Coordinates of C-alpha atoms in Angstrom, one line a residue:
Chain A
X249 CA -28.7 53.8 12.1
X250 CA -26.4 54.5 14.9
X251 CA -27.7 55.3 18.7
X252 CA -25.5 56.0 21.6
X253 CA -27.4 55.9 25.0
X254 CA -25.7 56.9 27.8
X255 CA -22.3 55.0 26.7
X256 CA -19.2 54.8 29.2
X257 CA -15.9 53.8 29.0
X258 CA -12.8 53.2 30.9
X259 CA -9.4 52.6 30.3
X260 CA -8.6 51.2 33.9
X261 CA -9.2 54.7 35.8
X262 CA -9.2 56.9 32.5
X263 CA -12.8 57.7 31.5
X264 CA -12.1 58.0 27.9
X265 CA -16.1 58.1 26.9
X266 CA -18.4 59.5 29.4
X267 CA -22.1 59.8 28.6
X268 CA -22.2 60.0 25.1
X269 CA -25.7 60.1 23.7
X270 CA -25.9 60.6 19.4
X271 CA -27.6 59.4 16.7
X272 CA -26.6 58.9 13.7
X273 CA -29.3 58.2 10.6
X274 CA -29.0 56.7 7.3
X275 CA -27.4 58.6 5.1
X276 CA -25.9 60.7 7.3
X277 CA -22.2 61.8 7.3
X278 CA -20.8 62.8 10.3
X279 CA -17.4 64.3 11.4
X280 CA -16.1 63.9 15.1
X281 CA -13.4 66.2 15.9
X282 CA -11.4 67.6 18.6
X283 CA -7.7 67.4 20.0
X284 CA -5.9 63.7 20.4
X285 CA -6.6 62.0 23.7
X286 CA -10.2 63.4 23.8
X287 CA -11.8 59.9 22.9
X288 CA -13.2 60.5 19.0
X289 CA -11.2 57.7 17.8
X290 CA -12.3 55.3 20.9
X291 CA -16.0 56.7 19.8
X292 CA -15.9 55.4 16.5
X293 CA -14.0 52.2 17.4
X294 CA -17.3 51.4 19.5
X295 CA -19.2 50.9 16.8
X296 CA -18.0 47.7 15.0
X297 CA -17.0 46.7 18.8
X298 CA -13.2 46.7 18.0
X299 CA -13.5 48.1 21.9
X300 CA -16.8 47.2 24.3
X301 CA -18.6 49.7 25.7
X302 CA -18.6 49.1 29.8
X303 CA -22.4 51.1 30.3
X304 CA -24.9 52.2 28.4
X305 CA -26.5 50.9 24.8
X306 CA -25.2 51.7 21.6
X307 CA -27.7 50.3 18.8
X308 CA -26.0 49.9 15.1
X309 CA -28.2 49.3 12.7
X310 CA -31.1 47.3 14.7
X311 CA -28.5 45.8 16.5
X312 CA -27.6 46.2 20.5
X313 CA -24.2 45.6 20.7
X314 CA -24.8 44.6 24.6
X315 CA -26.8 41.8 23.4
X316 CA -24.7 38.2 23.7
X317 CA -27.2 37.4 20.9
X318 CA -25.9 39.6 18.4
X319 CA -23.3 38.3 15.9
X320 CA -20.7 40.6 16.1
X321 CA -18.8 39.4 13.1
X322 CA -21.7 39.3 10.7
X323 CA -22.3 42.7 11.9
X324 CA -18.9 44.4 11.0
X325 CA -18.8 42.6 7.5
X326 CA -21.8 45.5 7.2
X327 CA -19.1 48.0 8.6
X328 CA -16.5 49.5 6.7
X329 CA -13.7 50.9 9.0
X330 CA -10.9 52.3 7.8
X331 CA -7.6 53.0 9.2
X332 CA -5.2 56.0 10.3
X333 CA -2.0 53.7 9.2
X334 CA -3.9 51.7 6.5
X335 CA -3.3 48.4 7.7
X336 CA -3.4 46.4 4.1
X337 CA -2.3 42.8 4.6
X338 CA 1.5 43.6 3.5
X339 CA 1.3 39.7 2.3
X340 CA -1.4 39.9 -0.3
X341 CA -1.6 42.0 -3.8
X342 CA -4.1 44.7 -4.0
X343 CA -6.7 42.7 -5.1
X344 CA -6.2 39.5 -3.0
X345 CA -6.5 42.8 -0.3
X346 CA -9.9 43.3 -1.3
X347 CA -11.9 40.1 -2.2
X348 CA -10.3 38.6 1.0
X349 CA -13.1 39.2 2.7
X350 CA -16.1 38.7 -0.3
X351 CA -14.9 35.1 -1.0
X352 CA -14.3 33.9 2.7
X353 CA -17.7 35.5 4.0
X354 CA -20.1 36.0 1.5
X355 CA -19.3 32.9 -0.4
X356 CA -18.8 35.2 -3.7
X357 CA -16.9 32.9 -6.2
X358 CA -13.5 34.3 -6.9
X359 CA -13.7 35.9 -10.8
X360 CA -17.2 37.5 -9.4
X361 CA -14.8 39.1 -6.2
X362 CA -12.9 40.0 -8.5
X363 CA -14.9 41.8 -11.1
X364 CA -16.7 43.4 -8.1
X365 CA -13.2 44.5 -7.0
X366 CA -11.9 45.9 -10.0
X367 CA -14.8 47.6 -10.3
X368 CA -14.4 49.5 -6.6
X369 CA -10.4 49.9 -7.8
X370 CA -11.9 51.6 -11.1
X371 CA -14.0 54.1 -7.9
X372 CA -11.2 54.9 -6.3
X373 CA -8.7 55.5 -9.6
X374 CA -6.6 52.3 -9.2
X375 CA -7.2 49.5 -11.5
X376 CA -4.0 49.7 -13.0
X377 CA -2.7 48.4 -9.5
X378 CA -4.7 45.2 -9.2
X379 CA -1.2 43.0 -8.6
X380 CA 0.8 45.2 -6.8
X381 CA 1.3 44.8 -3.4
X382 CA 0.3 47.3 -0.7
X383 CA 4.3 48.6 -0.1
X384 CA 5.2 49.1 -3.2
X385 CA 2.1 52.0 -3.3
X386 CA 2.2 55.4 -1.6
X387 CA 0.3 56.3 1.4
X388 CA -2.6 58.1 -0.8
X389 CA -3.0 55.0 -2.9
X390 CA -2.6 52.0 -0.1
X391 CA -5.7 54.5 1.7
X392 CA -7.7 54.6 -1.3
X393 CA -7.0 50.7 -1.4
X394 CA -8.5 50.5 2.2
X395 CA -11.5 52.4 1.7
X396 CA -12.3 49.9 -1.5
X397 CA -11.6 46.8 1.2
X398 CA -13.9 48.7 3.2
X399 CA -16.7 49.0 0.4
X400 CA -16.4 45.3 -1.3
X401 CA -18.5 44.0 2.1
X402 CA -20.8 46.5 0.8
X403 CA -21.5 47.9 4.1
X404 CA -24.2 49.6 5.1
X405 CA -22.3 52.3 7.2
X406 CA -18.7 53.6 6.5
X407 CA -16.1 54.4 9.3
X408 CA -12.6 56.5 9.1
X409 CA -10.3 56.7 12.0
X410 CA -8.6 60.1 11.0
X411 CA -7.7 59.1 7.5
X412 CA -5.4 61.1 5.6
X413 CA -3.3 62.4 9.1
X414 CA -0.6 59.9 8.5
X415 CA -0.7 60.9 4.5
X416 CA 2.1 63.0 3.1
X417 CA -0.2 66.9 1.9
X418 CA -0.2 66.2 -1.7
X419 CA -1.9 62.6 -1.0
X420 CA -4.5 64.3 1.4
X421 CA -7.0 65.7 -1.4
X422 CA -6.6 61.9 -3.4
X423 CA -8.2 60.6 -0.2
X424 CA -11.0 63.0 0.6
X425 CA -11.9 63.4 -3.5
X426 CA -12.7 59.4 -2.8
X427 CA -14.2 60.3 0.7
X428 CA -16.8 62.7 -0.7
X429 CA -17.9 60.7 -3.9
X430 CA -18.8 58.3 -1.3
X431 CA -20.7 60.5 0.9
X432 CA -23.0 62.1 -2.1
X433 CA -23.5 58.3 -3.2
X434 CA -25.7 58.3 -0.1
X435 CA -23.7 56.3 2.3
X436 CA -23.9 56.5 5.8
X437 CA -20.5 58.0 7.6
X438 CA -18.8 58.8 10.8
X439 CA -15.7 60.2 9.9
X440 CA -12.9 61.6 12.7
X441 CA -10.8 64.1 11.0
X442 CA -9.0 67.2 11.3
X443 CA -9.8 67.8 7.8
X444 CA -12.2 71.0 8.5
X445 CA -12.1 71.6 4.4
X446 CA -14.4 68.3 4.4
X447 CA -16.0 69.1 7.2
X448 CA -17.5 72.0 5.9
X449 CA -17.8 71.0 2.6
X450 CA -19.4 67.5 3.1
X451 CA -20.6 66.7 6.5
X452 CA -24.4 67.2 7.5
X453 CA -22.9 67.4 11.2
X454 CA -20.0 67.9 13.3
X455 CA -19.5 67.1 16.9
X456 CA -16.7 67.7 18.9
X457 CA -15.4 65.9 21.5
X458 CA -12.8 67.0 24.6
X459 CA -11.9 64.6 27.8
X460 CA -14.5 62.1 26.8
X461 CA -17.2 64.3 26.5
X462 CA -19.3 65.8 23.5
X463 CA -19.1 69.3 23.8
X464 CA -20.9 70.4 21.1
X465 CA -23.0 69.1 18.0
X466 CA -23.6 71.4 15.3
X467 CA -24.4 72.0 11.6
X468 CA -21.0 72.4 9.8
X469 CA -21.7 76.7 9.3
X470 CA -23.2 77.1 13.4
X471 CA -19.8 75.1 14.1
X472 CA -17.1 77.1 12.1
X473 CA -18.8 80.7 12.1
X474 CA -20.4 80.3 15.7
X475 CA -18.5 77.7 17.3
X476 CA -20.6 78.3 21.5
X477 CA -18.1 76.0 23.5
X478 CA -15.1 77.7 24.8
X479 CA -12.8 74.6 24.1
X480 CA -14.3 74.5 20.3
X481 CA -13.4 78.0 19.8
X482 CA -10.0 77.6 20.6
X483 CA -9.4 74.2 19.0
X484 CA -10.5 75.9 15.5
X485 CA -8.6 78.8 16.0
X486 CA -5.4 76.5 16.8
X487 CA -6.4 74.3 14.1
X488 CA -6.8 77.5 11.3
X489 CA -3.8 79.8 12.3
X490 CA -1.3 77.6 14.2
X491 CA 1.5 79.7 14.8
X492 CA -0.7 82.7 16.2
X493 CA -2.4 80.5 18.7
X494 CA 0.7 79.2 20.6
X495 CA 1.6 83.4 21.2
X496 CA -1.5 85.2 22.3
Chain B
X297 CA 58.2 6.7 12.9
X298 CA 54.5 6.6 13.3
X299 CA 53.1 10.8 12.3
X300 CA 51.4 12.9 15.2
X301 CA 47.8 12.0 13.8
X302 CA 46.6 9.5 11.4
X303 CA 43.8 10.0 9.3
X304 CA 43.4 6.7 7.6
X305 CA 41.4 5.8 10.6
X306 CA 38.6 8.3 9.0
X307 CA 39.5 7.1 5.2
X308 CA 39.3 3.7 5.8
X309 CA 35.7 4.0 7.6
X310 CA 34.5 7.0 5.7
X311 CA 31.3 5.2 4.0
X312 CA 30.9 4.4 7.6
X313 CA 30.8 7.3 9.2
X314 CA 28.8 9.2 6.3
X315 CA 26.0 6.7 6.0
X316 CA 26.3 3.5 7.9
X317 CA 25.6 0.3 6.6
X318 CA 23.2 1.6 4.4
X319 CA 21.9 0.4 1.8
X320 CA 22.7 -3.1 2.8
X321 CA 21.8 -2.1 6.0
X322 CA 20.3 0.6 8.4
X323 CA 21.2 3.8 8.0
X324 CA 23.6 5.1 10.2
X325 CA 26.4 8.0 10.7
X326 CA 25.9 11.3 9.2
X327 CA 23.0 10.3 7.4
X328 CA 21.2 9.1 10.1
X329 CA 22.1 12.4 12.1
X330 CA 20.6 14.4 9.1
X331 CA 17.2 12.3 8.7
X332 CA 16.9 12.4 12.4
X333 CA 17.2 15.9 12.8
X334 CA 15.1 16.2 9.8
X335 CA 11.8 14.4 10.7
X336 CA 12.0 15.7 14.2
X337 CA 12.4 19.3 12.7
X338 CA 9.6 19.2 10.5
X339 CA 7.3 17.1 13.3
X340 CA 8.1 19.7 15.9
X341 CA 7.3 22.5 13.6
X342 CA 3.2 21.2 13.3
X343 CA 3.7 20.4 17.3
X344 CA 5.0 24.1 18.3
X345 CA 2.6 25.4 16.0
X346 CA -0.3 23.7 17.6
X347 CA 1.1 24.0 21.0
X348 CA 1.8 27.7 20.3
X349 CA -1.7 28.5 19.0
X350 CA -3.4 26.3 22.1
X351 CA -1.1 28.3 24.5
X352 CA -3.1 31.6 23.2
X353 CA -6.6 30.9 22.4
X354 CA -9.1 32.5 25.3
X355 CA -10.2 29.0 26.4
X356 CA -8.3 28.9 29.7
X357 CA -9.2 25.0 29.7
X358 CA -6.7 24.1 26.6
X359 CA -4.3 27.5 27.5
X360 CA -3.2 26.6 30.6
X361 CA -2.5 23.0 30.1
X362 CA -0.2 23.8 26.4
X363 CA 1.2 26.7 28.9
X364 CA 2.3 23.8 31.5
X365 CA 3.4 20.8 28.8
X366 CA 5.2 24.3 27.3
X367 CA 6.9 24.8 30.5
X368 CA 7.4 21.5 31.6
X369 CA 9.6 20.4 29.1
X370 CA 11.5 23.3 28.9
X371 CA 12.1 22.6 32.3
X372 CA 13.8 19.1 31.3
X373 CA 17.1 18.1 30.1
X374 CA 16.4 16.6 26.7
X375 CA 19.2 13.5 27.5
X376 CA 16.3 12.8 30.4
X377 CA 13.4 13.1 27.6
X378 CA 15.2 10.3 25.5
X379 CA 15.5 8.4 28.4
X380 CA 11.7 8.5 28.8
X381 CA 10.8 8.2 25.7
X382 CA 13.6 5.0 25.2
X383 CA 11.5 3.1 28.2
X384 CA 7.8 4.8 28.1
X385 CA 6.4 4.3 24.6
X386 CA 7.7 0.3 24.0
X387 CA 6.1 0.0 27.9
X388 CA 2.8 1.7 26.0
X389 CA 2.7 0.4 22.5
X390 CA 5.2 -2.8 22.7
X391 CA 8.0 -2.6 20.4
X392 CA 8.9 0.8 18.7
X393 CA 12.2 1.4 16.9
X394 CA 15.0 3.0 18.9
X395 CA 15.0 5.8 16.0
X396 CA 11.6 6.5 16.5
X397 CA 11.8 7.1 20.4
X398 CA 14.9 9.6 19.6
X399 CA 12.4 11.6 17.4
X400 CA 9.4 11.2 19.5
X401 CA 12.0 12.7 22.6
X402 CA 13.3 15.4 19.9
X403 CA 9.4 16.3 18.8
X404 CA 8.5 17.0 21.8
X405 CA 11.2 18.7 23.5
X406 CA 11.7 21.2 20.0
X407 CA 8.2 21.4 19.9
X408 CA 8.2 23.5 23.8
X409 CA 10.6 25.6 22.3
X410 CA 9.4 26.2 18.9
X411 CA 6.1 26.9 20.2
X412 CA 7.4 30.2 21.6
X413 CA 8.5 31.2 18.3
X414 CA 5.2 30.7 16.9
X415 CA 3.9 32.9 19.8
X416 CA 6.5 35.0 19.2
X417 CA 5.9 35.1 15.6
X418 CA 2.7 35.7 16.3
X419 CA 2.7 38.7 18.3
X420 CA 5.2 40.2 16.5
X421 CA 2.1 41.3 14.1
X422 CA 1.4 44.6 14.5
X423 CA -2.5 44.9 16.0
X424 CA -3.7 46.8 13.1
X425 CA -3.9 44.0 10.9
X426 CA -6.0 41.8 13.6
X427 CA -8.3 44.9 13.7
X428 CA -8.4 45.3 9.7
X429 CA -9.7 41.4 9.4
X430 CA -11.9 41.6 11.7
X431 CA -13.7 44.5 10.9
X432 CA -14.4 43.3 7.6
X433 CA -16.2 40.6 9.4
X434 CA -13.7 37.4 9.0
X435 CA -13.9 34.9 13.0
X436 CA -11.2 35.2 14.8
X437 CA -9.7 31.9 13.7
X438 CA -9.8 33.0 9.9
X439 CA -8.0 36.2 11.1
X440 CA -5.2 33.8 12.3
X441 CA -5.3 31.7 9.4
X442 CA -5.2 33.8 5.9
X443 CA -3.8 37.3 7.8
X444 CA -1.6 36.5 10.9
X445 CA -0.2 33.3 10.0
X446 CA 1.2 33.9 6.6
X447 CA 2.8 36.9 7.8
X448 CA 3.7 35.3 11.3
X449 CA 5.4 32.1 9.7
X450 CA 7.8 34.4 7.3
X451 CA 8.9 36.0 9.9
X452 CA 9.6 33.1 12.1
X453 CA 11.6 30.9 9.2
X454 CA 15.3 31.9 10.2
X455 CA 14.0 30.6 13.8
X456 CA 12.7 27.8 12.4
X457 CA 16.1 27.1 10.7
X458 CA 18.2 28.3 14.1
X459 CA 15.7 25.4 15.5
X460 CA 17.1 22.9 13.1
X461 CA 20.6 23.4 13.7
X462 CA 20.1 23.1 17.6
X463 CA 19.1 19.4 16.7
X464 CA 21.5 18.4 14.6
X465 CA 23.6 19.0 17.2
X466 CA 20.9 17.5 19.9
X467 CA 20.7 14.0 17.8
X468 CA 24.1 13.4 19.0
X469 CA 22.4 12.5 22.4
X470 CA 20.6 9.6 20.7
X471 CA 24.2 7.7 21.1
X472 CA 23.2 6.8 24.4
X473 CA 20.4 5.0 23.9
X474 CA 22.3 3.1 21.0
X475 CA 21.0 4.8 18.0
X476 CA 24.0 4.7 15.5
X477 CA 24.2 8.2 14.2
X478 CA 27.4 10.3 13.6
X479 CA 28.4 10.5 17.6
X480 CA 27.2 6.8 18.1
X481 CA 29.3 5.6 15.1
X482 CA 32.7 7.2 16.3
X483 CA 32.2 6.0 19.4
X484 CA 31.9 2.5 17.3
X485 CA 34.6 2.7 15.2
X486 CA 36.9 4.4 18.4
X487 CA 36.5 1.4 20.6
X488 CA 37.0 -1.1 17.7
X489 CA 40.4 0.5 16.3
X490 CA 41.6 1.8 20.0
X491 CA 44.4 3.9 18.4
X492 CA 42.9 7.0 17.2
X493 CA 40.2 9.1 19.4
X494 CA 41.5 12.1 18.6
X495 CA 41.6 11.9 15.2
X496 CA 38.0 10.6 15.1
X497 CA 36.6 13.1 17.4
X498 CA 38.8 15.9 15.7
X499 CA 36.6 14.5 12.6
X500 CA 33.7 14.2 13.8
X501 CA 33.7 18.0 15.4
X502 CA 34.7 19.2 11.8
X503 CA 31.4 17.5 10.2
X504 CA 29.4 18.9 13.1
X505 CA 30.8 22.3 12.3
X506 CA 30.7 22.5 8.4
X507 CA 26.7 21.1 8.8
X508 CA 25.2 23.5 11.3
X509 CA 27.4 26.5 9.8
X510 CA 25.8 25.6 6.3
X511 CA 22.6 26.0 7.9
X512 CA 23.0 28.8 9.9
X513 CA 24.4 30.2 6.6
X514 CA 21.4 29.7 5.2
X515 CA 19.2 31.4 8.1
X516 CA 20.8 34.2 7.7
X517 CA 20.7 34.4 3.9
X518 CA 16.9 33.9 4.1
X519 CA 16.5 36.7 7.1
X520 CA 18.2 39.2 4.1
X521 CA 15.9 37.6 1.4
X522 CA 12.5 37.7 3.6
X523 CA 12.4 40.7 4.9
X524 CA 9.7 42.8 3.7
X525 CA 11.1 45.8 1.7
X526 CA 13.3 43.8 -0.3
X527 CA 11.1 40.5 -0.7
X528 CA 8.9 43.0 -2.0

């Protein structure tokens, strides 16, 4: 579904992905972790091409991303992606948010949008909020919004960009309930998180990334009980008992 | 003994000064300052919108010359832009109206600036809701038009309404080239009585005032009323 081959990046001098090779497959839901700066969130903004790759092939769903000949836009409206902050179109209600998209691309006439619409709102718990608008909801609700923008394309592949980390804690579990219905419906996820409860419970695989590089790729249990990179070992144990690991 | 200043220069000629010969015959004074400022307002806000999105699309072929018209006429005084416009366009097309040469000059010299409050309007997006369109697969130019734009021209309203006021002062400039609105007409009626510039210019400065401060009045009201949280 997803193949990295040798991928590169620069930011100017800063070699923010260097030689990543990974494959996702169908179905497949995948968490990237590690501390900020180490390039997860440039990772999975190379795949719907929101930034270009400078060497290397990445291959999304039968399609090089290299080649001039792919349509990049059709390709994305197969692409969920959704955001850290959210990013609803403050000028539109909720569902004007979500069949956006539908009507202007696909051509769906506008009571089918929005019957597919409500029905996504119904998924993620909001149908009562059809004609609000996205700041008048809190942060849990304008996410779950986002993730049923993300779904009306009906996408083939779902992307997060660290999710809930910009969520208030009691909105967190909203979010992930939504997160994981989606990944047992079968669909097909890269997910950057620091959410290691959904990690563990719902991933197939975790990698984690440092400096640009994969350090390691593991099943969710070999990477929480037997974590083999130095730098993984310590990220958990900062991430599980915080104010231990600043005093050794 | 005559008093310090006479008004009845301004009552006598008030119909005058407000509106001209109108309706018996052209327009003229205030009302002529108003429709000028007007029509050249709401022409220069589809030029500065056009000029603002040709001076940021990635063709460097239609960029760079909307970047140079952009900085040329800002580069200009806009008396010398009536001017031009006052000889140029009858030399082009044969007779045009003197009215429509002053709002051909104020189009296109508004439109430079507006332009960079479109830009500016433009930018002032945040990313993030570039990068939401287009992952969901909408072209760049539908981006622009049903997420950036709508949001982009709210915010740029008071502008647009600061740009509005700078002309109805600017149409005062169209008195040199014999157009009769408010500046034009006191200069009429001063050379006719002889007796009473300063009352007439006195006048003339308070209906200048009390126009532009209703609509900078207005600007700012709709700044409070557009914002986000409370429009909302």
């Amino acid at each position: 579904m997803i193949i990295f081959n040798g991928v590169h990046k620069w930011f100017k001098s800063l070699h923010v992905l260097n030689d990543i090779n990974l494959h996702v497959t169908q179905g497949e839901v995948l968490v990237v972790c590690g501390p900020s700066g180490s390039g997860k969130s440039t990772l999975i903004r190379t795949i719907n091409q929101l930034e270009p790759i400078n060497e290397g092939s990445l291959i999304v769903d039968g399609n090089n991303l290299s080649d001039k000949k792919t349509d990049i836009n059709k390709l994305r409206a197969e692409i969920g992606f959704v955001f850290q902050q959210f990013n609803l179109y403050p000028h539109l209600s909720v569902i004007n948010n979500i069949t956006l998209a539908p009507i202007k691309i696909r051509k769906i006439p506008k009571a089918e949008a929005e019957k597919q619409a409500m029905a996504l709102l119904e998924r993620v718990g909001l149908a009562e909020k059809r004609d609000a608008y996205p700041l008048q909801l809190s942060g849990g609700q304008q996410q779950r919004v986002a993730i049923a923008r993300g779904l009306a394309m009906k996408p083939r592949i779902m992307l997060f960009d660290e999710p809930t980390s910009a969520l208030d804690p009691e909105m967190i579990g909203e979010v992930l309930a939504v997160m994981k219905d989606l990944a047992l419906s079968g669909m097909t996820m890269v997910v950057v998180t620091h959410e290691m409860g959904f990690a563990r419970e719902v991933s197939h695989r975790v990698v984690f990334m440092d400096y640009g590089v994969i350090l390691e790729e593991a099943t969710p249990e070999d990477f929480f009980m037997r974590p083999k990179h130095e730098r993984a070992q310590q990220f958990l144990r900062q991430l599980l008992t915080p104010m231990q690991a600043g005093c050794p | 003994m005559e008093p310090f200043l006479n008004f009845s220069v301004i009552t006598d000629n008030f119909t005058y000064f407000m509106i001209g010969r109108f309706p018996h015959g052209p327009l003229g004074g205030v009302g002529l300052t108003l429709y000028l400022a007007f029509v050249s307002c709401i022409l220069s806000f589809f030029g500065g919108l056009i000029l603002g999105l040709l001076s940021i699309t990635r063709f460097p072929l239609v960029r760079y010359p909307a970047l140079a018209f952009i900085n040329l006429v800002r580069g200009m005084p806009l008396l010398m832009v009536i001017f031009w416009m006052y000889f140029l366009l009858p030399a082009l097309f044969g007779k045009v109206a003197e009215n429509n040469t002053v709002i051909m000059a104020l189009t296109l010299f508004t439109s430079a600036y507006m332009s960079r409050i479109v830009i500016a309007g433009i930018e002032g997006i945040p990313k993030g809701q570039t990068e939401a369109a287009l992952s969901t697969g909408l072209k760049s130019w539908q981006v622009m038009l049903y997420v950036v734009l709508p949001q982009g021209l709210r915010n740029m309203i008071p502008s647009f309404v600061n740009q509005f006021v700078s002309l109805i002062k600017d149409t005062s400039l169209a008195f040199i080239v014999g157009v009769s609105e408010l500046t034009h007409v006191a200069t009429q009626i001063n050379n006719r009585t002889m007796a009473f510039p300063t009352e007439i210019f006195i006048f003339i400065a308070i209906v200048y005032f009390i126009l532009c401060f209703a609509f900078t009045t207005l600007s700012r009201w709709l700044e409070q009323r557009l914002s986000w949280s409370k429009a909302i």
